[in-house]
Coordinates of C-alpha atoms in Angstrom, one line a residue:
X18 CA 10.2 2.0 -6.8
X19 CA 7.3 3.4 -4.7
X20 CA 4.9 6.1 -5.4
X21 CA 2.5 8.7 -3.6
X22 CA -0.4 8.1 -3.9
X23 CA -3.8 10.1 -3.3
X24 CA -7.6 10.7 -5.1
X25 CA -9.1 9.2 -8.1
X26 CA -7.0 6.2 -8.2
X27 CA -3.9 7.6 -10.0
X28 CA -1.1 6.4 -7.0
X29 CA -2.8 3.7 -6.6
X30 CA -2.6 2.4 -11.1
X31 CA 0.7 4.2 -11.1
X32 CA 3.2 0.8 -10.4
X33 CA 0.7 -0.7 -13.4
X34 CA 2.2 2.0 -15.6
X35 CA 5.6 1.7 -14.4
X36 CA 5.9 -2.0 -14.4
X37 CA 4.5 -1.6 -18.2
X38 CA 7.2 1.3 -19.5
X39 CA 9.9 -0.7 -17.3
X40 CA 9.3 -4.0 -19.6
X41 CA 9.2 -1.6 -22.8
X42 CA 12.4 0.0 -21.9
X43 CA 14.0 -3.5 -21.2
X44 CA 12.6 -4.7 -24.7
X45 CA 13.7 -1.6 -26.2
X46 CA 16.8 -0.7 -25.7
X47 CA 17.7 -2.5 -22.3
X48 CA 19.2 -1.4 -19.6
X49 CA 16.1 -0.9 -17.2
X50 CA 16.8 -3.2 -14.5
X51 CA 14.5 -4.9 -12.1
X52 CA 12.8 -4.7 -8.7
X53 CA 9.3 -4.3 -7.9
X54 CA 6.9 -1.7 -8.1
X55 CA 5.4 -0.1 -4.2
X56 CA 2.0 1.6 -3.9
X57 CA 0.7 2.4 -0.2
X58 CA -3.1 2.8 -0.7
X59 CA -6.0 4.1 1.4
X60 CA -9.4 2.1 1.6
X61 CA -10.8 4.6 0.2
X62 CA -9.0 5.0 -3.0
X63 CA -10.4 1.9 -3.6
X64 CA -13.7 3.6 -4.3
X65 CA -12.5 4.7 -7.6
X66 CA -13.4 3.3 -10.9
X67 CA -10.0 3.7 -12.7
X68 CA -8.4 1.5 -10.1
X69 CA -10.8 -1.3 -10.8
X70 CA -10.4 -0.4 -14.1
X71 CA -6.9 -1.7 -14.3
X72 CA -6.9 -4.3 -12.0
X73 CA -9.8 -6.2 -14.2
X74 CA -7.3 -5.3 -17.3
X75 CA -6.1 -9.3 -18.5
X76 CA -2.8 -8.2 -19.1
X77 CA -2.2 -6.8 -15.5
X78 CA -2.4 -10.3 -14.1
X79 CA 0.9 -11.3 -15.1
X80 CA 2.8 -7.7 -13.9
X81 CA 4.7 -9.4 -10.7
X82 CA 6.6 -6.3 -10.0
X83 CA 3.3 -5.1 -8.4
X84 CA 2.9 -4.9 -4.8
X85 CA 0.2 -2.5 -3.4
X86 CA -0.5 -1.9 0.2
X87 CA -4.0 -1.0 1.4
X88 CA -4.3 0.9 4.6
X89 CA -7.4 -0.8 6.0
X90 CA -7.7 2.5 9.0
X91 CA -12.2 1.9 8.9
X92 CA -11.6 5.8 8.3
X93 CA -12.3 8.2 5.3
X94 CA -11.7 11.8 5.6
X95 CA -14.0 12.8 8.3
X96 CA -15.8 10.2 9.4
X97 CA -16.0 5.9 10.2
X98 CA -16.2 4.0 7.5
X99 CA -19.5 1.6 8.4
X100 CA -18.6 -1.0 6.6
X101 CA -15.1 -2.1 5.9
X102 CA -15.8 -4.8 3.2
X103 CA -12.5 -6.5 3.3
X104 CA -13.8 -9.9 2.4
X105 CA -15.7 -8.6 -1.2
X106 CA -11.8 -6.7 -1.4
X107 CA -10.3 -10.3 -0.9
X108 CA -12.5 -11.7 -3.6
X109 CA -12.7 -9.0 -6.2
X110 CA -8.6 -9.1 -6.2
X111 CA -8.5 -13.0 -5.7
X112 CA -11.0 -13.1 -8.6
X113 CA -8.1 -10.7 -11.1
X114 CA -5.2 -12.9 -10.3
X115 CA -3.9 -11.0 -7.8
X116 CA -2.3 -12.8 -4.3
X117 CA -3.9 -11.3 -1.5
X118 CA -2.3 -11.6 1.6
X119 CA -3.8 -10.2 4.7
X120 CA -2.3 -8.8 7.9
X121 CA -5.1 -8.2 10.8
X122 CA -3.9 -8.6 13.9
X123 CA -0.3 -7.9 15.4
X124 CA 1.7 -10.4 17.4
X125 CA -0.2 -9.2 21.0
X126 CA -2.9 -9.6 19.9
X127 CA -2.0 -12.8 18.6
X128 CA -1.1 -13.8 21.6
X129 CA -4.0 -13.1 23.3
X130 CA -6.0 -15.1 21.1
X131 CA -3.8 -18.2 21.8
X132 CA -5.3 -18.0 25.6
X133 CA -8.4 -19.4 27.3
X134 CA -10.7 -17.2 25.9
X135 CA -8.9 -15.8 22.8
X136 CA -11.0 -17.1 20.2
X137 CA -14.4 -15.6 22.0
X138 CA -11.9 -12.3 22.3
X139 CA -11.0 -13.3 18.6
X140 CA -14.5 -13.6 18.0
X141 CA -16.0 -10.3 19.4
X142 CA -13.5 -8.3 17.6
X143 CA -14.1 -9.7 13.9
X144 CA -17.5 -9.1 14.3
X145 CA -17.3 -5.8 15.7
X146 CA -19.0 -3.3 13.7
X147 CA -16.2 -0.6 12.5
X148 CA -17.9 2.2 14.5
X149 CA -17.8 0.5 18.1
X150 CA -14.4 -0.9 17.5
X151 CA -13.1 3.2 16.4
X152 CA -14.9 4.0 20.1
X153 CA -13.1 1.5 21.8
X154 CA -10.1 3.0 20.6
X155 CA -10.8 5.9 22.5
X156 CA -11.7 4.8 25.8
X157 CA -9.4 3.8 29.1
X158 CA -9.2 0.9 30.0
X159 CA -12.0 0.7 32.7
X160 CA -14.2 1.6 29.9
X161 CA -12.7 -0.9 27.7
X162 CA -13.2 -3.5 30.4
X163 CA -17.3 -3.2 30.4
X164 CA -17.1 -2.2 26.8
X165 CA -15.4 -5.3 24.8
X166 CA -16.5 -8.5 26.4
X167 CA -20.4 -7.4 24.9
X168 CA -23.3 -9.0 25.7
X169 CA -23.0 -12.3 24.0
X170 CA -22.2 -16.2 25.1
X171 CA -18.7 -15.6 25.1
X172 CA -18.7 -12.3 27.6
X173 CA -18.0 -14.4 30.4
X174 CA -14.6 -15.8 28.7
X175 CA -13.6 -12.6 27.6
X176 CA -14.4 -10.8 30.8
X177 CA -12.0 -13.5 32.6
X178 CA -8.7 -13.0 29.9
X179 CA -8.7 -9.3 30.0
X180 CA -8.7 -9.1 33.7
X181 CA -5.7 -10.9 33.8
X182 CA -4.3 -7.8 31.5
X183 CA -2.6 -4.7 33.5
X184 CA -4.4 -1.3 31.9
X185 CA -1.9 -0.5 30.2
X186 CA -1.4 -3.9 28.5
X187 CA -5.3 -3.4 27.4
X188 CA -5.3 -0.8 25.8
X189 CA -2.2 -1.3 24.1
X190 CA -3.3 -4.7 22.9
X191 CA -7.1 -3.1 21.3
X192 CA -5.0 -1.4 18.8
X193 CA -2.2 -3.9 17.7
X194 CA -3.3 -4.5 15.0
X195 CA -1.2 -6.1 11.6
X196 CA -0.3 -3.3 10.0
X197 CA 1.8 -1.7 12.6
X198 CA 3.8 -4.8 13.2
X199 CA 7.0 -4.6 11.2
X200 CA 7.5 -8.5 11.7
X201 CA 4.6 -9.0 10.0
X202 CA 5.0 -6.7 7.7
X203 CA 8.3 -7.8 7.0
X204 CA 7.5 -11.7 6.9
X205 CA 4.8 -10.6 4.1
X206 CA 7.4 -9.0 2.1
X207 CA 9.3 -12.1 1.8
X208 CA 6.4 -14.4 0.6
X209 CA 5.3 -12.4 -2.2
X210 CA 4.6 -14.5 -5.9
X211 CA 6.3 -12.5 -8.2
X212 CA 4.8 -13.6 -10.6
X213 CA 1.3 -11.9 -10.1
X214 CA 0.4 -8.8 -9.0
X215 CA 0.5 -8.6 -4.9
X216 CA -2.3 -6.8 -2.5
X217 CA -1.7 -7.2 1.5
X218 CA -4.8 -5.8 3.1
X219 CA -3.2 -4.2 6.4
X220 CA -5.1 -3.0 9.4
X221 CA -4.1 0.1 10.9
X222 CA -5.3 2.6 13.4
X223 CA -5.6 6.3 11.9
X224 CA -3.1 8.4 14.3
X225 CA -1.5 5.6 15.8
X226 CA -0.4 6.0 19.1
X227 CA -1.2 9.5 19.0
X228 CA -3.7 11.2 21.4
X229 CA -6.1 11.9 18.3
X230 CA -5.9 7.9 17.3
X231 CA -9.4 6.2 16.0
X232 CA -10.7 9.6 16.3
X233 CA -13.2 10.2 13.5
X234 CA -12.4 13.8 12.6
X235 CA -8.5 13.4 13.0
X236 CA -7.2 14.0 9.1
X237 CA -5.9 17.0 9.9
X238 CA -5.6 17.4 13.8
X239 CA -2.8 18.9 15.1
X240 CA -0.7 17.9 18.6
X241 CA -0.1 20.6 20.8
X242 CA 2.9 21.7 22.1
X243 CA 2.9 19.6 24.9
X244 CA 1.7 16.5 23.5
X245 CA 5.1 17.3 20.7
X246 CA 7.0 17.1 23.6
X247 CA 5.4 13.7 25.0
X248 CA 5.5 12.1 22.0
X249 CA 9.4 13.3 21.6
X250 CA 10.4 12.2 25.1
X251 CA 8.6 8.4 24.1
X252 CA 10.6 8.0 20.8
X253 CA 13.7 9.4 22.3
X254 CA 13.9 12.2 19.7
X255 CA 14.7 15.6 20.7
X256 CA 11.9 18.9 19.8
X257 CA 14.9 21.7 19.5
X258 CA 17.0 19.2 17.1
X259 CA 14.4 16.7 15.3
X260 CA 17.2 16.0 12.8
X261 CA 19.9 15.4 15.3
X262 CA 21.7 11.8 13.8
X263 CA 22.1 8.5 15.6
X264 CA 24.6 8.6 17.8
X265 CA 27.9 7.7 16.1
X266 CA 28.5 3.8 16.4
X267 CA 24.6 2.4 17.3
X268 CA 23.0 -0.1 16.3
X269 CA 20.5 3.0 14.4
X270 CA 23.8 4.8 12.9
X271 CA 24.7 1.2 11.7
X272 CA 21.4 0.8 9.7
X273 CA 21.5 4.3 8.5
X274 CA 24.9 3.7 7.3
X275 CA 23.8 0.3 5.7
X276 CA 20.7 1.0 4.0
X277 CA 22.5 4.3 2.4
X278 CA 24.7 2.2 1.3
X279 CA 22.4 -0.4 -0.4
X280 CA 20.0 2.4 -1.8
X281 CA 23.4 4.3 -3.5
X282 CA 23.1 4.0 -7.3
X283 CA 25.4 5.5 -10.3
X284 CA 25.2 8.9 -11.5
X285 CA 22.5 8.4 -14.6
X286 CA 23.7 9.9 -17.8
X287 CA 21.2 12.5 -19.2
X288 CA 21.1 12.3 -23.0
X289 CA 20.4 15.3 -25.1
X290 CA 16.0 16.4 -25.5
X291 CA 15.4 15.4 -28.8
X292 CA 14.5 18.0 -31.4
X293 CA 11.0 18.6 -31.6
X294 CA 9.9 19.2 -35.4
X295 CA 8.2 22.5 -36.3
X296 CA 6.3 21.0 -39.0
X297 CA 4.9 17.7 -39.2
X298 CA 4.8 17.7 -42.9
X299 CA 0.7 17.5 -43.3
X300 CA -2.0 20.2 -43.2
X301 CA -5.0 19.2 -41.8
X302 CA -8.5 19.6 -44.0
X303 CA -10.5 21.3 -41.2
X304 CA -9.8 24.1 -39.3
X305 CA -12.4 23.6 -36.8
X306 CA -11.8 20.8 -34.4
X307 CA -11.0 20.3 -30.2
X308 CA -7.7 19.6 -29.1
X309 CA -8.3 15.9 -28.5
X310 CA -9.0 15.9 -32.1
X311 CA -5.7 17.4 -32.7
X312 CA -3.8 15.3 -30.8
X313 CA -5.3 12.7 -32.1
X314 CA -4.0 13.5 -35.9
X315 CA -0.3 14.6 -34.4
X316 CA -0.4 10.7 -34.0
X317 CA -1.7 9.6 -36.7
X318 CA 0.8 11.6 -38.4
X319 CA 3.6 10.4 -36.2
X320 CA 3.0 7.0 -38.1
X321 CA 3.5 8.3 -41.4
X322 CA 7.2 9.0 -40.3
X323 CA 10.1 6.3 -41.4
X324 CA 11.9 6.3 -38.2
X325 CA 9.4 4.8 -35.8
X326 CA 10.4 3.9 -31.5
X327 CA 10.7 0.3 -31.5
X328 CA 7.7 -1.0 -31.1
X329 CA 6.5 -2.9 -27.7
X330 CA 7.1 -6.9 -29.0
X331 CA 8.8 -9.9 -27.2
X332 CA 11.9 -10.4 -29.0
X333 CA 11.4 -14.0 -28.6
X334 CA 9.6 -16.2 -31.1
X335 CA 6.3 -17.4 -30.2
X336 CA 5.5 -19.8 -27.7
X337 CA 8.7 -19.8 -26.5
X338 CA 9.9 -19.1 -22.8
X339 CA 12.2 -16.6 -21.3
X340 CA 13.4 -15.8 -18.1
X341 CA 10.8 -13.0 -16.1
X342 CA 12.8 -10.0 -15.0
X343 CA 12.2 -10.9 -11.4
X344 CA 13.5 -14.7 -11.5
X345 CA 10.5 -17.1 -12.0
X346 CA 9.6 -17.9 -16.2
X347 CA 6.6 -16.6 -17.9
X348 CA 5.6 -17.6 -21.6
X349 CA 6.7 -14.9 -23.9
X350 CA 3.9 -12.6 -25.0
X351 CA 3.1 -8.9 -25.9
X352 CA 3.8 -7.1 -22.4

């Protein structure tokens, strides 16, 4: 499952929450299946207190169905992040439990590094303040060519690989960065734990490949006209039918056809709403009182009732072990 996400940190707790009721409905009444619990996550949701909140919670340290992915762009909403403070990220999440995987560079990049001269290149970039790397982004390439190799000891080095790069190339390579490479994205996916909680810290470029990309005032730019039709002639799509299907019999139909396929479920039975009682069988002594006070005695009377929801429990004695929903064995305790 996989959930939007957006300010004060409630997309981001959400898979908490939902990797929680899963494990009650399984104790429950069972029935609730398995899989793992998405959350794509801007930096800067990260700045809220409830997310930290839960991720600190003891109990969260053994949800495995958790997988969040934070969009490391060095942007906020209208302006460069200065600092991107991935490494105190790393630690803080390292320090809860969690497995932190993190996806930095792409596989050009990679390459590049690999080269005489990659690791000054490698180097230059890492310590790259987030506002002149977001610049770079913005230049062409002649400007990238005086630009990145800096002032340093290992100008000279860098200056020599990137001249061997066509302009094109450059540029290209500046902004291939982890979190638009589906390999590596992919290859991530396939090494989570599940049995912790799982954070991949992914760099991206705000309006990737886009003419606005890096550009700090782009949350809500618009492409022209023209630059629609551009980007529709690069990505083979066509502006008068953007929904036009895969030709019948690719290799794109074929994956369409495939993943519908795997992602097809049964029909869920609804059952009937309960009925709601009218009367909960107690007046309350005071008249005068706020609504969280009220809800708090509904409660408190709900307990008072004889037929109670079964409560949250392992069903299996203590101490003993039992298989986790996802495959790997946890010792049974109060989820």
């Amino acid at each position: 499952m996989d959930y939007s996400t957006g300010s004060v940190g409630i997309g981001a707790t959400a898979p908490i929450w939902g990797a929680v009721t899963r494990r009650y409905v399984e104790c429950a009444f069972g029935g609730s299946g398995t899989g793992r619990q998405y959350s794509l996550v801007g930096d800067a949701e990260l700045d809220e207190g409830a997310v930290w909140e839960a991720v600190l919670d003891p109990a969260v340290s053994d949800l495995g169905e958790i997988v969040w992915i934070v969009d490391l762009n060095r942007q906020s909403l209208d302006r460069v992040v200065p600092h991107l403070a991935a490494d105190r990220l790393r630690g803080l999440f390292n320090a809860a439990g969690w497995q932190v995987m993190e996806l930095k560079y792409g596989r050009v990049l990679e390459v590049l590094f690999r080269q005489p001269g990659g690791d000054a290149l490698r180097r230059r970039i890492d310590d790259m303040s987030n506002p002149e790397f977001q610049r770079l982004l913005r230049c062409d390439a002649d400007e990238v060519r005086r630009r990145l190799p800096g002032t340093g000891p290992d100008a000279a080095g860098i200056t020599k690989l990137i001249t061997e790069l066509d302009d094109e190339s450059l540029v290209r390579a500046l902004a291939n960065l982890g979190g638009h490479d589906l390999d590596g994205l992919d290859a991530a996916f396939g090494a989570i734990d599940d049995t912790r909680p799982t954070v991949i810290l992914a760099y991206t470029v705000k309006g990737y490949g886009l003419p606005m990309q890096g550009h700090p005032q782009n949350h809500s730019a618009l492409l022209t006209g023209n630059q629609i039709s551009q980007l529709a002639d690069r990505v083979g799509a066509d502006v008068d039918d953007p929904w036009r299907p895969p030709a019948a019999g690719s290799p794109a139909a074929e994956l369409c056809r495939e993943t519908a396929q795997r992602l097809r479920r049964e029909e869920v039975s609804l059952a009937p709403p309960q009925t709601l009682p009218l009367d909960l069988g107690r007046t309350p002594t005071s008249t005068k009182a706020t609504t969280q006070a009220a809800l708090g005695r509904t409660l408190a009377t709900r307990t008072h009732r004889p037929q109670q929801p079964p409560e949250l429990i392992d069903p299996q004695p203590p101490g003993r072990f039992h298989p986790h929903p996802l495959g790997p064995q946890h010792p049974s305790r109060t989820t």
